[in-house]
PDB file of C-alpha atoms and ligand atoms in Angstrom:
ATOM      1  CA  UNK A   1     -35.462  -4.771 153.909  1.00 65.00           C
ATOM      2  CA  UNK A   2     -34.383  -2.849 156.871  1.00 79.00           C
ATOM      3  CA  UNK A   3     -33.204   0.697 156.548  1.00 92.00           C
ATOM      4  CA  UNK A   4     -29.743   1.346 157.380  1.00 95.00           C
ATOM      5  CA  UNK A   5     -29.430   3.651 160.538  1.00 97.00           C
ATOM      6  CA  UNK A   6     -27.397   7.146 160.894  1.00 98.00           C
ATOM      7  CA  UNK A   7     -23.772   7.019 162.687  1.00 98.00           C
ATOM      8  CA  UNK A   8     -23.382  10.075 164.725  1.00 98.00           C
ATOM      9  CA  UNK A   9     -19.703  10.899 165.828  1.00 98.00           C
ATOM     10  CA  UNK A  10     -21.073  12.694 168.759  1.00 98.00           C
ATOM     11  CA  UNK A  11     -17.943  15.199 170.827  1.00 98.00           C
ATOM     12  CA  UNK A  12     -18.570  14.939 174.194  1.00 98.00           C
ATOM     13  CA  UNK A  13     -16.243  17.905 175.867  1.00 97.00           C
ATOM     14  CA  UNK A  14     -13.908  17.471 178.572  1.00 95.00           C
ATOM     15  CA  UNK A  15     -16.598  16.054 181.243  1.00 93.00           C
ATOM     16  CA  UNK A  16     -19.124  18.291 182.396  1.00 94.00           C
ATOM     17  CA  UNK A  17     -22.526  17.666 180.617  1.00 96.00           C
ATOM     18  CA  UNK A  18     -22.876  21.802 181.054  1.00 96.00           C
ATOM     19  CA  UNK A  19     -20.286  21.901 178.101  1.00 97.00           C
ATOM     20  CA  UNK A  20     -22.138  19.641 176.090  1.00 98.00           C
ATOM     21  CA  UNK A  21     -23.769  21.289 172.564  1.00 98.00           C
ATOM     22  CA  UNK A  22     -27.349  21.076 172.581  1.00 98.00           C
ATOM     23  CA  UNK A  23     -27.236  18.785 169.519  1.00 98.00           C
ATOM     24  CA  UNK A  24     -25.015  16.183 171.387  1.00 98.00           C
ATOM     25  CA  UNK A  25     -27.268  16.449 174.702  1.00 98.00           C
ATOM     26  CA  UNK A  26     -30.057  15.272 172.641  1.00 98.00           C
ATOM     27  CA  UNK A  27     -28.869  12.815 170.709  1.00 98.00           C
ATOM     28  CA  UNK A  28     -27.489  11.300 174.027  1.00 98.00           C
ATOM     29  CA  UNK A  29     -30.925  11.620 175.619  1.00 98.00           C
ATOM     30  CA  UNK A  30     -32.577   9.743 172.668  1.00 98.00           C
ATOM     31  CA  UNK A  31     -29.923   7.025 171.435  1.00 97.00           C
ATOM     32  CA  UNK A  32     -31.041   3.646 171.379  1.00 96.00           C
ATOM     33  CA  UNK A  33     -27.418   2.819 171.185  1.00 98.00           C
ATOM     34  CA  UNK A  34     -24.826   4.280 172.378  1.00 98.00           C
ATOM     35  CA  UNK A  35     -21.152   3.316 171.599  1.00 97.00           C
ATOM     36  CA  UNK A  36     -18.604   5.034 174.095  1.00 96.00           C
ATOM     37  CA  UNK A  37     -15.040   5.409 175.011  1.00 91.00           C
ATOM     38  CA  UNK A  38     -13.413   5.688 178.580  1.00 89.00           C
ATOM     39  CA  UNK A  39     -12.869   9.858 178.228  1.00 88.00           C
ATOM     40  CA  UNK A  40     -16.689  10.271 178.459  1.00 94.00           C
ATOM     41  CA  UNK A  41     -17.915  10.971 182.267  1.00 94.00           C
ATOM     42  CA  UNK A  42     -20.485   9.091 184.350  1.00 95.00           C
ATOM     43  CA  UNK A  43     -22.164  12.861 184.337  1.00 96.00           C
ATOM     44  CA  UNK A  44     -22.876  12.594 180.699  1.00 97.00           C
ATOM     45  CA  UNK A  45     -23.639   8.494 180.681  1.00 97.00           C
ATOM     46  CA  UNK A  46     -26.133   9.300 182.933  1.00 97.00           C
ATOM     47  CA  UNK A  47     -28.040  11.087 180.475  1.00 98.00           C
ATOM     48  CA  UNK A  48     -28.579   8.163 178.334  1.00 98.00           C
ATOM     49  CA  UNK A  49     -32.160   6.545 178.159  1.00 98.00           C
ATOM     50  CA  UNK A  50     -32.608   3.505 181.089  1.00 98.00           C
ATOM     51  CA  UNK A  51     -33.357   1.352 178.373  1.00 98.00           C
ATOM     52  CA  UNK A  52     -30.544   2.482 176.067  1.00 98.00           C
ATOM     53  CA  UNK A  53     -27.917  -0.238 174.754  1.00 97.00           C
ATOM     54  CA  UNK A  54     -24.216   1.154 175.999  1.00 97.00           C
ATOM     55  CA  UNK A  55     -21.199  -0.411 174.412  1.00 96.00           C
ATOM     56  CA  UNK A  56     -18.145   0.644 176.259  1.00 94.00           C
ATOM     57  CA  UNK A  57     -14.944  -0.053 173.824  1.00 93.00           C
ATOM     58  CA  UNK A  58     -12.770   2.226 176.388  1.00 82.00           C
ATOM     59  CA  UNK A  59      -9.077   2.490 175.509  1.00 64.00           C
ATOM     60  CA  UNK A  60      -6.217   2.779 177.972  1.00 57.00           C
ATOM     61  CA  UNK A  61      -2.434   3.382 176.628  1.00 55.00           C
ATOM     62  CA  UNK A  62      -1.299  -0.040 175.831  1.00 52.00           C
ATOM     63  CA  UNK A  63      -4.106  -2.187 176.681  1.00 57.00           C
ATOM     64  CA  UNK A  64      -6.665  -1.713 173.783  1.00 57.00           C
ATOM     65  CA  UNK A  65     -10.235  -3.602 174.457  1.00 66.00           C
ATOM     66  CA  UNK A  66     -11.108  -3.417 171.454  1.00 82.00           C
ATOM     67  CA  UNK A  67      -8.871  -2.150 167.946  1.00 89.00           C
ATOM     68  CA  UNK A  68      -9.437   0.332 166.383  1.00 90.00           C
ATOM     69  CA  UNK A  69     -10.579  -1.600 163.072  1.00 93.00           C
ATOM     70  CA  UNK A  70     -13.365  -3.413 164.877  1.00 92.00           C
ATOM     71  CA  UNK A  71     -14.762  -0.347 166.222  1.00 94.00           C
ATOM     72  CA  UNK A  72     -15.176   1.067 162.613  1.00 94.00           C
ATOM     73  CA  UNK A  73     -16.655  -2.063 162.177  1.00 95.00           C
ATOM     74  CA  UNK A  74     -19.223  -2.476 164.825  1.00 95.00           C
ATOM     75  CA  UNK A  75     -20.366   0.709 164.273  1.00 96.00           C
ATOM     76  CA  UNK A  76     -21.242   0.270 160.672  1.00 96.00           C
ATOM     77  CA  UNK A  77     -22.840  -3.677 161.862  1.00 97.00           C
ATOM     78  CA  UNK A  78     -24.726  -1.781 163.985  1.00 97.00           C
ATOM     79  CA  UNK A  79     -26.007   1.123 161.390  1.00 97.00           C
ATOM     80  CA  UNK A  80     -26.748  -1.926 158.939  1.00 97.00           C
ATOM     81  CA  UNK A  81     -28.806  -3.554 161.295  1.00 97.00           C
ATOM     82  CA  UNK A  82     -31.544  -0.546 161.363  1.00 96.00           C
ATOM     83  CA  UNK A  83     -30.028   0.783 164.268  1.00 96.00           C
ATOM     84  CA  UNK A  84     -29.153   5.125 164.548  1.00 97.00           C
ATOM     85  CA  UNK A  85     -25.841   4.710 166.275  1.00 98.00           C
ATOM     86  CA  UNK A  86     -24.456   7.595 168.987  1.00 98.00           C
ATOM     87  CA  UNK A  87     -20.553   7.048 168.603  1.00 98.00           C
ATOM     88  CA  UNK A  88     -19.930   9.196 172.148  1.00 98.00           C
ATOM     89  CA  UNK A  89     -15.893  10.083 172.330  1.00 96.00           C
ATOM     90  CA  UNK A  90     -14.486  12.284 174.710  1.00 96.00           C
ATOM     91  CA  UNK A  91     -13.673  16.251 173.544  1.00 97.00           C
ATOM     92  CA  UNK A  92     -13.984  16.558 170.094  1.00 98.00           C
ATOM     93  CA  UNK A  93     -14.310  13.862 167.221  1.00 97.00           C
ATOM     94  CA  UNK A  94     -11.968  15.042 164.940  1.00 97.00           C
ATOM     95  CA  UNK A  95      -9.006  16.034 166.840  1.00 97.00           C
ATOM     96  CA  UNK A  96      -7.172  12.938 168.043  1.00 95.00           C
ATOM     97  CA  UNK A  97     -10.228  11.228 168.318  1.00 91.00           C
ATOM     98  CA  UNK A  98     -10.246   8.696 165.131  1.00 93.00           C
ATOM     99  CA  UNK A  99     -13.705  10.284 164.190  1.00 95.00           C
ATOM    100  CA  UNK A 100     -11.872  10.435 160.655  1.00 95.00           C
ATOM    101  CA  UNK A 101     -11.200   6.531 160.456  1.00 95.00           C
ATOM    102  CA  UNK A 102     -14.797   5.885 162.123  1.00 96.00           C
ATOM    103  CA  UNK A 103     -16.417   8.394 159.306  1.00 96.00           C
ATOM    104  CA  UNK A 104     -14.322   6.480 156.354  1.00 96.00           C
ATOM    105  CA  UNK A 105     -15.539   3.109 156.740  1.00 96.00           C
ATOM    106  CA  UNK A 106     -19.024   4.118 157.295  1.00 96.00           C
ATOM    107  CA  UNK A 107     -18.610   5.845 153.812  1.00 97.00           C
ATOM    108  CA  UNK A 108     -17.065   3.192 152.371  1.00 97.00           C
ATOM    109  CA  UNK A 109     -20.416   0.774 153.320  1.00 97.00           C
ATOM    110  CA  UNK A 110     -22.699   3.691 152.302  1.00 97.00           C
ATOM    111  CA  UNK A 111     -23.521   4.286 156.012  1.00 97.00           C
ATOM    112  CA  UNK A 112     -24.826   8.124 156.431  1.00 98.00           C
ATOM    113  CA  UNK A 113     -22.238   9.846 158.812  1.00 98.00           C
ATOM    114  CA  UNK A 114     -22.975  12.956 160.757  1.00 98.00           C
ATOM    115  CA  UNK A 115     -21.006  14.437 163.127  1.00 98.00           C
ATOM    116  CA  UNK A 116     -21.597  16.789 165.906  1.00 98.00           C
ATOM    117  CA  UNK A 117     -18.493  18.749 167.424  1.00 98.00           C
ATOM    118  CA  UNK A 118     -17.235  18.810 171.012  1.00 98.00           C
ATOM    119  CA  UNK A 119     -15.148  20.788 173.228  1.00 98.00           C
ATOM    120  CA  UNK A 120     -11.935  19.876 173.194  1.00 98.00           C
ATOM    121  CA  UNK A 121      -9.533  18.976 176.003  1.00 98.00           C
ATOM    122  CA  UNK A 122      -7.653  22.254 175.050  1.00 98.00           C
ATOM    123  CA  UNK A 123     -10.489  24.492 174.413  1.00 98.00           C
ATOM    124  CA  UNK A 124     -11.595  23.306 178.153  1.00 98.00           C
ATOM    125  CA  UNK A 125      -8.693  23.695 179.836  1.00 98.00           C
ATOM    126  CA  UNK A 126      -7.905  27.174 178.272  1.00 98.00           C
ATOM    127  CA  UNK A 127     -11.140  28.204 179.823  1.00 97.00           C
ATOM    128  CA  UNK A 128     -10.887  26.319 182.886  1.00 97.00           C
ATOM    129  CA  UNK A 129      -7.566  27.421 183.860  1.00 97.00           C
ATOM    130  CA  UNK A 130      -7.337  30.634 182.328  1.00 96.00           C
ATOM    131  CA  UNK A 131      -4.880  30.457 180.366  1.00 97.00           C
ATOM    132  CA  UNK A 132      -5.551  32.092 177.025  1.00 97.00           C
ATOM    133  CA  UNK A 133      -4.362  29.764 173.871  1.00 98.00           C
ATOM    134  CA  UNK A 134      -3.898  32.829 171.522  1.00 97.00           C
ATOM    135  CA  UNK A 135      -3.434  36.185 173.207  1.00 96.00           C
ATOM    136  CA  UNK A 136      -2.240  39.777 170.943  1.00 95.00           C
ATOM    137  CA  UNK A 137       0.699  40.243 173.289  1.00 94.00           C
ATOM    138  CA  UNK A 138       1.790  36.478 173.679  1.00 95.00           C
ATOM    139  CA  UNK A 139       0.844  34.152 170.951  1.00 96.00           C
ATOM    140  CA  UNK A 140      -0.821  34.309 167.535  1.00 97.00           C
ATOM    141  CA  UNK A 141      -0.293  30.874 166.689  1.00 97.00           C
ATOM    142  CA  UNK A 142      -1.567  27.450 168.303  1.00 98.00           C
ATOM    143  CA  UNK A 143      -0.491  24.217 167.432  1.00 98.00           C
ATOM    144  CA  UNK A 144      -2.237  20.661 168.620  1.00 98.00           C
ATOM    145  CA  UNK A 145      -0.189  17.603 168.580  1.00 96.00           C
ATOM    146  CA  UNK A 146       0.318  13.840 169.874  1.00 95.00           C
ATOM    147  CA  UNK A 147       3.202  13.214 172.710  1.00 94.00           C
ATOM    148  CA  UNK A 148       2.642   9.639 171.663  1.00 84.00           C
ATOM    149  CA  UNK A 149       0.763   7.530 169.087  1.00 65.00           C
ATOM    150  CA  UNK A 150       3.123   7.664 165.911  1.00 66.00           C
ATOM    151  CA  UNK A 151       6.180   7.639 166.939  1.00 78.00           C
ATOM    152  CA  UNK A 152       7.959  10.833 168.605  1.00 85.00           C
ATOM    153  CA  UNK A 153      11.017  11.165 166.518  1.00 83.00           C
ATOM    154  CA  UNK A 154       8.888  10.658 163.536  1.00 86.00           C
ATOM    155  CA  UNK A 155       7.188  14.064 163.998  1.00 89.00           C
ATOM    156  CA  UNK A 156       8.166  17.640 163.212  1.00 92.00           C
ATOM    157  CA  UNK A 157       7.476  20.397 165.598  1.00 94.00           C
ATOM    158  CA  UNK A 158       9.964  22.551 164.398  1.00 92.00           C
ATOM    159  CA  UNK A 159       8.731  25.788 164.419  1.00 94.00           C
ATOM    160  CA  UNK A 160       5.301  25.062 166.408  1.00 96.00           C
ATOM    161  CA  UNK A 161       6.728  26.371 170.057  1.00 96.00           C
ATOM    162  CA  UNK A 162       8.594  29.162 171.046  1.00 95.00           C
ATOM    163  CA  UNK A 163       8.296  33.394 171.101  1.00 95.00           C
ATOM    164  CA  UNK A 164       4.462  34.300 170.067  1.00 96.00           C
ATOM    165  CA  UNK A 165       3.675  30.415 169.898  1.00 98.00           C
ATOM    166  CA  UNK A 166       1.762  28.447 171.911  1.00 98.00           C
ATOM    167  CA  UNK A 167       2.193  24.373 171.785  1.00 98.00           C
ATOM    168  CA  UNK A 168      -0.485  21.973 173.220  1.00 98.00           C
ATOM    169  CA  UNK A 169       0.453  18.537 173.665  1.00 98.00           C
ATOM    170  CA  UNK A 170      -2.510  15.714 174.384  1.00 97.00           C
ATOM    171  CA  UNK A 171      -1.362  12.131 175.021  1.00 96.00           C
ATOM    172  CA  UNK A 172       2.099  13.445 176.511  1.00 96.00           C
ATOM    173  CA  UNK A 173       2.670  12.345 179.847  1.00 96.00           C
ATOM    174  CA  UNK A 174       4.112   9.191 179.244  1.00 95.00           C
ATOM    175  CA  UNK A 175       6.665  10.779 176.602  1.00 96.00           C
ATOM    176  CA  UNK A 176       7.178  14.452 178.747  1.00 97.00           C
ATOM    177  CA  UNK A 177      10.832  13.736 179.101  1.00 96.00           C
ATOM    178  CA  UNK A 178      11.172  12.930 175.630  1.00 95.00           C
ATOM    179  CA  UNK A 179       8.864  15.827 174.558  1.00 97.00           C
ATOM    180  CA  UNK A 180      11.391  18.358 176.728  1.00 97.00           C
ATOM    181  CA  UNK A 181      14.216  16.738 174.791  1.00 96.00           C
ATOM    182  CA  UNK A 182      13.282  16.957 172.093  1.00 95.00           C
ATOM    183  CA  UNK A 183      11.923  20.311 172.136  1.00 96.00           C
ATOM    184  CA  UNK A 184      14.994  21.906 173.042  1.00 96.00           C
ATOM    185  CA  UNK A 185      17.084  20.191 170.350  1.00 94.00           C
ATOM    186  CA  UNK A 186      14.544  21.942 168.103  1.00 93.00           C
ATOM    187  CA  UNK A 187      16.204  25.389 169.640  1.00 94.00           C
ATOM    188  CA  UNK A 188      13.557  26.148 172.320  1.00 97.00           C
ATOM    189  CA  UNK A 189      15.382  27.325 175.685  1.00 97.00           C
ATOM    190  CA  UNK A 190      15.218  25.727 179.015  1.00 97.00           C
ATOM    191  CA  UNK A 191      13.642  28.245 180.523  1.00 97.00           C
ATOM    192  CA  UNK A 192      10.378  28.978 178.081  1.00 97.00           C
ATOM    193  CA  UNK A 193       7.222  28.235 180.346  1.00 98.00           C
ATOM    194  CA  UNK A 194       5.341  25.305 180.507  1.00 98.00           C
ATOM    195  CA  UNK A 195       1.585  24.186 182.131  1.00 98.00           C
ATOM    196  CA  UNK A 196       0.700  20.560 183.238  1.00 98.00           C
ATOM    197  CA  UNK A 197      -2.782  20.295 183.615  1.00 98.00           C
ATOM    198  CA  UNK A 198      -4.373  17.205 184.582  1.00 98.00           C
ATOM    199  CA  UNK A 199      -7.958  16.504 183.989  1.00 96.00           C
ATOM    200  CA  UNK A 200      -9.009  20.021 182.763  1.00 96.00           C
ATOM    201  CA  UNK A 201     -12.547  21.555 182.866  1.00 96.00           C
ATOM    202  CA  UNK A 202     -13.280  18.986 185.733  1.00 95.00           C
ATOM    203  CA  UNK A 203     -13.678  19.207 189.208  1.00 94.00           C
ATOM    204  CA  UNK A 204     -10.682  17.393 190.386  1.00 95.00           C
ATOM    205  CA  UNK A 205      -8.518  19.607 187.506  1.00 97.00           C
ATOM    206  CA  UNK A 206      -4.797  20.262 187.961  1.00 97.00           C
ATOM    207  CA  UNK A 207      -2.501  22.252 187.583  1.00 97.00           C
ATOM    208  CA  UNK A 208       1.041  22.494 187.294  1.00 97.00           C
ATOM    209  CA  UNK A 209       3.625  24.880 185.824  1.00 97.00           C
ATOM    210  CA  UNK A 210       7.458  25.003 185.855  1.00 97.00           C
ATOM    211  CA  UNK A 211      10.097  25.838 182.840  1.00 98.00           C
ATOM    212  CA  UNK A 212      10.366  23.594 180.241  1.00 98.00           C
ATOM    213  CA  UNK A 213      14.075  21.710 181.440  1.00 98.00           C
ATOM    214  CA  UNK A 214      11.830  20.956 184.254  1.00 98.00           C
ATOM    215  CA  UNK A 215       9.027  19.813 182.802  1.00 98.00           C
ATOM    216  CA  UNK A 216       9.975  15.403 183.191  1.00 98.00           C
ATOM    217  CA  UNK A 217      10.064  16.393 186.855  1.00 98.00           C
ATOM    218  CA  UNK A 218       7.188  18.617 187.357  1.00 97.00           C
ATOM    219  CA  UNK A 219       5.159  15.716 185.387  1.00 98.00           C
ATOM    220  CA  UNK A 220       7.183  13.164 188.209  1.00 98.00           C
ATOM    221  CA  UNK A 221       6.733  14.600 191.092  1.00 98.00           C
ATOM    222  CA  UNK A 222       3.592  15.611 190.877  1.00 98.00           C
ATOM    223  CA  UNK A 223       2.300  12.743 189.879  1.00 98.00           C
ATOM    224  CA  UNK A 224       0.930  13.461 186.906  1.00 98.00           C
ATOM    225  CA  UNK A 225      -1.983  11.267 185.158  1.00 97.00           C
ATOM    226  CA  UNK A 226      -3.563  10.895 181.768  1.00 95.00           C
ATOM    227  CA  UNK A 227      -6.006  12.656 180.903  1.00 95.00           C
ATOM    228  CA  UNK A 228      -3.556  15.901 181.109  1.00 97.00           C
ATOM    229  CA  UNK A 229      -2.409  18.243 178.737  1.00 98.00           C
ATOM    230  CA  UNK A 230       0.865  19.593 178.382  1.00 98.00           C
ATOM    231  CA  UNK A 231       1.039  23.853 177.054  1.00 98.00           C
ATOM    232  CA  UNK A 232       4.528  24.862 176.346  1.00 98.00           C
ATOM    233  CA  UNK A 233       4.561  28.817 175.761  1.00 98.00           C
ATOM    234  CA  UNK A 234       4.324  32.239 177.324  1.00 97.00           C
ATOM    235  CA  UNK A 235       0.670  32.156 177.253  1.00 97.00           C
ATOM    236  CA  UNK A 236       1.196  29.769 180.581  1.00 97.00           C
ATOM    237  CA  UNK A 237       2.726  32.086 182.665  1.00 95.00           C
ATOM    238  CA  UNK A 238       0.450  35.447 181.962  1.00 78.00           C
ATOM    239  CA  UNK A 239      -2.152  34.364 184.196  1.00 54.00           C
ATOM    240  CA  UNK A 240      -0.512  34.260 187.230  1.00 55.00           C
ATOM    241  CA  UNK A 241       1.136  38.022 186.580  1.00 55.00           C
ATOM    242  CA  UNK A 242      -2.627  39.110 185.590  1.00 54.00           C
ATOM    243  CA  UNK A 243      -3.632  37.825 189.209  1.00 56.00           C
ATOM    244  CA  UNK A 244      -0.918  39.307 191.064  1.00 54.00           C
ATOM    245  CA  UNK A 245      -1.291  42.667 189.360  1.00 55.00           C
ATOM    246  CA  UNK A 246      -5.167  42.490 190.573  1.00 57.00           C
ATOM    247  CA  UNK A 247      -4.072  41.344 194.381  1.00 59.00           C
ATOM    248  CA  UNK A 248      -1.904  44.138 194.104  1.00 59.00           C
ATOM    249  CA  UNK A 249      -4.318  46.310 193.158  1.00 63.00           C
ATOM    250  CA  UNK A 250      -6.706  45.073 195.851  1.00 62.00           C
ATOM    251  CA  UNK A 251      -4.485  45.825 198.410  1.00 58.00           C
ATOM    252  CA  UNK A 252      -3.626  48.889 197.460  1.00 54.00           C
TER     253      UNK A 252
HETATM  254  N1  LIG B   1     -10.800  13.892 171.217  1.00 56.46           N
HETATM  255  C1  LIG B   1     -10.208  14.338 172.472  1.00 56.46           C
HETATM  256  C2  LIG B   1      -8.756  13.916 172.615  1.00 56.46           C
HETATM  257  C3  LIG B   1      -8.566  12.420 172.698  1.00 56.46           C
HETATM  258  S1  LIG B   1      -6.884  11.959 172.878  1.00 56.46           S
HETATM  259  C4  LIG B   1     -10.341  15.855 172.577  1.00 56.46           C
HETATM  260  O1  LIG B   1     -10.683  16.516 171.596  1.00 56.46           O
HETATM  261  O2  LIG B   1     -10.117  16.373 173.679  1.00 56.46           O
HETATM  262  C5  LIG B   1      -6.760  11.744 174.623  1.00 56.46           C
HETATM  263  C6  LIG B   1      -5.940  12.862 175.227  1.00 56.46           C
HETATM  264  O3  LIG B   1      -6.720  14.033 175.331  1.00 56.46           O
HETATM  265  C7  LIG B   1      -5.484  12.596 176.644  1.00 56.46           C
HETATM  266  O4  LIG B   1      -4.326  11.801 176.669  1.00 56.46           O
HETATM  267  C8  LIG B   1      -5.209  13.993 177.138  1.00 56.46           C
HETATM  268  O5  LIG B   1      -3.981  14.470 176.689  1.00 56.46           O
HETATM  269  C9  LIG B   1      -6.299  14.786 176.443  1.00 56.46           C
HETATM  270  N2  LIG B   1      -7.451  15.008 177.330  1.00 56.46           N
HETATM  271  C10 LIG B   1      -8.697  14.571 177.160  1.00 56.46           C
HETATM  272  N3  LIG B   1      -9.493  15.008 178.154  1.00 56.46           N
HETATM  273  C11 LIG B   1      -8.725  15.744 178.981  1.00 56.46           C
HETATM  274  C12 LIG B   1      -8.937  16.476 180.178  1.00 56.46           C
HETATM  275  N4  LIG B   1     -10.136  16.557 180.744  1.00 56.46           N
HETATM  276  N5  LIG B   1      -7.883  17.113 180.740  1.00 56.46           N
HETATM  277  C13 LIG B   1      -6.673  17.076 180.175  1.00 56.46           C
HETATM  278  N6  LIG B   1      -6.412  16.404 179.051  1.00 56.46           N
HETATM  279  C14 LIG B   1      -7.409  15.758 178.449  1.00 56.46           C
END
């Protein structure tokens, strides 16, 4: 009988294959298989073997190719027919990336699971942009959560943004008016500052910033796409005073 192949839940960072871990680089280089969503760039399919089998199941908001159920399910068809399986997402597998549900039903078949983590669409854009996601005089706690998916109301931020707090919202650009709504019932004010930033860690990365009552418009009229991030907190506005305070210094 043929031996059941590996499933790796492989993070593949924002975009750029220089923020790849060495680990994912070469399982990418060596897959036979590679199963891949629409977050991961051409950069990093690129590095896939010329004779390598890719299986795009991309997802856009609303128009699923393929549910969620039969991609647990290919990927452990695939493991059971001898085959070591590179399960490519974009950022990192575990954080709003159903790496959990893929990793359950491969455990459930007896399917061996490993999983190597990426760099996640906030850890990129904090370095790409600058803006810090914890800093001593600012913020000393970070939240992650999902502008959409389960429903909005359904979820409690209470307590997530605000003084010494910083909030990073993936999947919000749909919901940002809701999001500001919301956020201010919860007791944040108006003016607390907020960052859009669209594709982060990429060469065609955005960014926007504005207070947070402004936030459905800033999203509006810039045009704002997925993939972007929205950062509610102080941490958002530091940067800019840190590079004034060196202009100033420069010109002194
Ligand atoms: N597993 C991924 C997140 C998948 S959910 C990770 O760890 O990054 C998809 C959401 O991630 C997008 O809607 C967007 O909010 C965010 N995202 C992913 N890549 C991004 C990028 N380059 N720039 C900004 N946001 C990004």
């Amino acid at each position: 009988m043929m031996e059941t192949g590996t499933i790796f839940l492989v993070g593949a960072g924002p975009g750029d294959p220089d923020l790849l871990t060495l680990r994912a680089a070469r399982l990418i280089e060596s897959a036979e298989v590679i199963v891949h969503d629409g977050l991961v760039s051409p950069e990093i399919m690129a590095m896939a073997r010329d004779d390598a089998r890719l299986i795009s199941v991309a997802k856009k908001r609303a128009r699923h190719t393929l549910p969620q159920d039969d991609i647990n399910l290919l990927l452990v068809r695939l493991a059971q027919k001898g085959h070591d399986v590179v399960r490519l997402k974009g950022g990192d597998p575990l954080i709003f990336g159903r790496g959990g549900e893929e990793a359950e039903l491969a455990r459930a078949h007896g399917v061996k699971v490993e999983i190597v983590p990426g760099i996640s669409a906030a850890n990129g854009m904090a370095a790409a942009t600058q803006i810090p996601l914890t800093h001593r005089d600012a913020a000393s706690i970070v939240s992650f959560v999902a502008g959409q998916c389960k429903g909005l109301a359904d979820q409690d931020w209470s307590g997530l943004a605000g003084k010494g707090r910083t909030l990073v919202i993936y999947m919000g650009v749909k919901t940002a008016p809701q999001i500001a709504e919301k956020l201010m019932a919860d007791g944040l004010t108006p003016d607390v500052p907020v960052a859009v930033v669209e594709n982060a860690a990429r060469a065609d990365m955005r960014v926007v910033r504005g207070p947070l009552a402004g936030l459905p418009d800033l999203v509006k009229s810039h045009k704002i796409k997925s993939p972007a991030l929205i950062v509610i907190g102080d941490v958002t506005a530091r940067e800019d005073a840190h590079l004034e305070q060196l202009a100033l210094e420069a010109h002194q």
